[in-house]
mmCIF file of C-alpha atoms in Angstrom:
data_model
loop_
_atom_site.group_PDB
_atom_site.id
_atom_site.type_symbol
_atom_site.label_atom_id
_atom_site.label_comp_id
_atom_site.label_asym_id
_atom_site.label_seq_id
_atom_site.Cartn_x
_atom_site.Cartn_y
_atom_site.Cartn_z
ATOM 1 C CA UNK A 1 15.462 -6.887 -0.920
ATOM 2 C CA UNK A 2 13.830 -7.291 2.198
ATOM 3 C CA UNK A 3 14.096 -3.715 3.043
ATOM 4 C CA UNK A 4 11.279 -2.200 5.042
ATOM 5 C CA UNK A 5 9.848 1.204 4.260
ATOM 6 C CA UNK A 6 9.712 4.332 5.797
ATOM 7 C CA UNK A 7 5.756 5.900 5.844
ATOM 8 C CA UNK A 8 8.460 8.987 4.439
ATOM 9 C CA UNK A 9 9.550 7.199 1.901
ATOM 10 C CA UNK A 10 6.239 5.702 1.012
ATOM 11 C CA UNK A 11 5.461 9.421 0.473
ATOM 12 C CA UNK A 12 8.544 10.273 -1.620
ATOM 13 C CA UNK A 13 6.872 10.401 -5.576
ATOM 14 C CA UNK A 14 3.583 12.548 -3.557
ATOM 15 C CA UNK A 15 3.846 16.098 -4.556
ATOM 16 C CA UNK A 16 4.732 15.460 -7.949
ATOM 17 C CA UNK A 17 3.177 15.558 -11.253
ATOM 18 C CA UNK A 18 3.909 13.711 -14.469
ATOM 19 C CA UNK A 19 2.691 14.999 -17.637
ATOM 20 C CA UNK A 20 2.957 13.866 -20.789
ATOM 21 C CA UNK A 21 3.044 15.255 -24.410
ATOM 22 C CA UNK A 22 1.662 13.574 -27.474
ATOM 23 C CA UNK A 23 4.578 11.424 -28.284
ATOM 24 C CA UNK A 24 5.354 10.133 -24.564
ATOM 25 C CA UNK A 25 7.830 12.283 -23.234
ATOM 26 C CA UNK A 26 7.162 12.872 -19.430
ATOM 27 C CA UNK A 27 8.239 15.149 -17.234
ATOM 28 C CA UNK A 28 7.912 15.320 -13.347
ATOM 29 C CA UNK A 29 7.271 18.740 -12.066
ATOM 30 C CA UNK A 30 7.345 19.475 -7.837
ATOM 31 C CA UNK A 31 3.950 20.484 -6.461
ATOM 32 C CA UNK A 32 3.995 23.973 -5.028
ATOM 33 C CA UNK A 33 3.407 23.737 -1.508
ATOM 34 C CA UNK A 34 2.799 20.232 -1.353
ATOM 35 C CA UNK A 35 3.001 18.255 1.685
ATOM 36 C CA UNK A 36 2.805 14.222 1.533
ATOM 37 C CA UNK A 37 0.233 12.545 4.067
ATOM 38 C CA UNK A 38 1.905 12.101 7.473
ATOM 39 C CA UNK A 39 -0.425 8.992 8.112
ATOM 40 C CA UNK A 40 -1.428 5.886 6.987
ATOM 41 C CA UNK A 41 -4.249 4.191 7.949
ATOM 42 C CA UNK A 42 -5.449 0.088 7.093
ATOM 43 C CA UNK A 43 -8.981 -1.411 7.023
ATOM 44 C CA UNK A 44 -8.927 -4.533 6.814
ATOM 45 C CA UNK A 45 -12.395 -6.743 6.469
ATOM 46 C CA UNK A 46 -12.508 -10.472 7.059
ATOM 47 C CA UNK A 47 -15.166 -10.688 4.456
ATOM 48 C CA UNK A 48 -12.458 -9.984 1.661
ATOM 49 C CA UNK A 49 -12.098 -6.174 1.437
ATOM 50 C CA UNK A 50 -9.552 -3.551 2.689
ATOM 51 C CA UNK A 51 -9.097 0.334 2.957
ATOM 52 C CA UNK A 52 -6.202 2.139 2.799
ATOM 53 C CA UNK A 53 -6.747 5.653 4.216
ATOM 54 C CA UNK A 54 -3.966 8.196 3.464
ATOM 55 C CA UNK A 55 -4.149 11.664 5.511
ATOM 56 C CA UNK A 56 -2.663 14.518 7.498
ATOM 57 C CA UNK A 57 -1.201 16.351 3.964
ATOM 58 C CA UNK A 58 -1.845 19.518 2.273
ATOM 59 C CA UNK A 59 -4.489 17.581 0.275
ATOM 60 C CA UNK A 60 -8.193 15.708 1.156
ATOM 61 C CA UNK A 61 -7.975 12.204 2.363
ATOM 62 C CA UNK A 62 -7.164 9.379 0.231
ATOM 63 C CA UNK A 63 -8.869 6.448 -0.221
ATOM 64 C CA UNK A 64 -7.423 2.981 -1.807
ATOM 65 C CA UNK A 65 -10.079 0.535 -1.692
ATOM 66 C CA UNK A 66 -8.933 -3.338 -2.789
ATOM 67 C CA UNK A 67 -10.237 -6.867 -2.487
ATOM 68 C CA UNK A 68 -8.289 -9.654 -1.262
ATOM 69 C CA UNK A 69 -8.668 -13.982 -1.017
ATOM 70 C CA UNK A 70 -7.185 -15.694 0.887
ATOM 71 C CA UNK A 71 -4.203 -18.363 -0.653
ATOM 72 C CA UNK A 72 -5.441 -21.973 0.473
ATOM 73 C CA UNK A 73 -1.747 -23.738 0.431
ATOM 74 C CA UNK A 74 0.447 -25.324 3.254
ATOM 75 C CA UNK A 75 2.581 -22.881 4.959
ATOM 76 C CA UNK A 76 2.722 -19.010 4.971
ATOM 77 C CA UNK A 77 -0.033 -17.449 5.437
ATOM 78 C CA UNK A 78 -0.637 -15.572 2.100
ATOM 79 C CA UNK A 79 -2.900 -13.588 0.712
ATOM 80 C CA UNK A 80 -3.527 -12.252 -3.103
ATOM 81 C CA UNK A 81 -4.451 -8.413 -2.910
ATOM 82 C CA UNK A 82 -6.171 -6.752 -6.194
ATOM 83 C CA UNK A 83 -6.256 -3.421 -6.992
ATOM 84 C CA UNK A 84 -6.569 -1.531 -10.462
ATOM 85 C CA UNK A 85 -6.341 -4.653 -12.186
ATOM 86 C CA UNK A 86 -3.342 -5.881 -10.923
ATOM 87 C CA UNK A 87 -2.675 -8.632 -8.566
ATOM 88 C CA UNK A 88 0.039 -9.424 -5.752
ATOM 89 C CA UNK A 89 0.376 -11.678 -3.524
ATOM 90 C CA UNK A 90 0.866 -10.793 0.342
ATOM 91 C CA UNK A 91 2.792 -12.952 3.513
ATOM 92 C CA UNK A 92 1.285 -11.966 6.817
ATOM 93 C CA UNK A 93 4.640 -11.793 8.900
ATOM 94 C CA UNK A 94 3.040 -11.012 12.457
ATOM 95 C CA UNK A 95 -0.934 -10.754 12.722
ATOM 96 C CA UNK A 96 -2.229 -9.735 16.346
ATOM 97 C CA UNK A 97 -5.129 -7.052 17.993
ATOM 98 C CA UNK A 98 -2.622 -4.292 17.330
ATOM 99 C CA UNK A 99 -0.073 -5.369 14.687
ATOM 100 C CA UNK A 100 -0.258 -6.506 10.910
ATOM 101 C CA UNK A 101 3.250 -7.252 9.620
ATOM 102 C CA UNK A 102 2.891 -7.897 5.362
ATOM 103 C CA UNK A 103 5.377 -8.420 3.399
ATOM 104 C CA UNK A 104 5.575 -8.470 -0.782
ATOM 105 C CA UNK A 105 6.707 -11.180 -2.892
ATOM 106 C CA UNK A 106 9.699 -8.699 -3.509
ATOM 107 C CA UNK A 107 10.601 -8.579 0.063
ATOM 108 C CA UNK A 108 9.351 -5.107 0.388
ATOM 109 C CA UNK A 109 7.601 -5.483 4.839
ATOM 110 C CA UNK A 110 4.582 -2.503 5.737
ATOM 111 C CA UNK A 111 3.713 -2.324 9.434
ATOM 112 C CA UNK A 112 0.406 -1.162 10.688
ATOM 113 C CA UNK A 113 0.137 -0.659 13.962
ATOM 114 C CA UNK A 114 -3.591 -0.772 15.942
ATOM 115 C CA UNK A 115 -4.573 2.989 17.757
#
């Protein structure tokens, strides 16, 4: 709905587990002393690749590594992200040396801003 999101709320599912029994029943358990990253980082390659580098938590760093291709149509600039075999398609609201402003096709908007 247009909402942004919080890097805290980005976080909120972290320090949980879901398992799973034979017949699909899940549960979600807390993660004893658990603490969600407190950063998150974006790599972002003009040759068609990005990194997204999660850290600062009780665990290691986390890695998401995607590809992305540019959307050749009049207008917004777009771009289709993939990652784990799915595929989503990305509006570049502001785009400078220090800010990247993207927003989902359901209106969800992530800021990165440059260190």
């Amino acid at each position: 709905d247009g909402e942004s999101i919080a890097l805290t709320d980005l976080f909120e599912d972290w320090c949980y587990d879901e398992e799973c029994d034979n017949d699909g029943n899940c549960v979600e358990t807390a993660v004893e002393g658990c603490i969600p990253p407190s950063s998150a980082y974006l790599q972002f390659s003009a040759y068609g690749s990005y990194n997204l580098v999660f850290s600062g938590g009780s665990g290691p760093t986390e890695v998401e590594a995607g590809e992305w291709v540019w959307i050749d149509e009049p207008g917004d600039q777009m771009f289709y992200i993939f990652e784990d075999g799915e595929t989503e398609i990305m509006k570049i609201l502001d785009l400078s040396e220090s800010l990247l402003i993207l927003q989902t096709q359901e209106g969800d908007t992530y800021s990165f801003t440059a260190l």
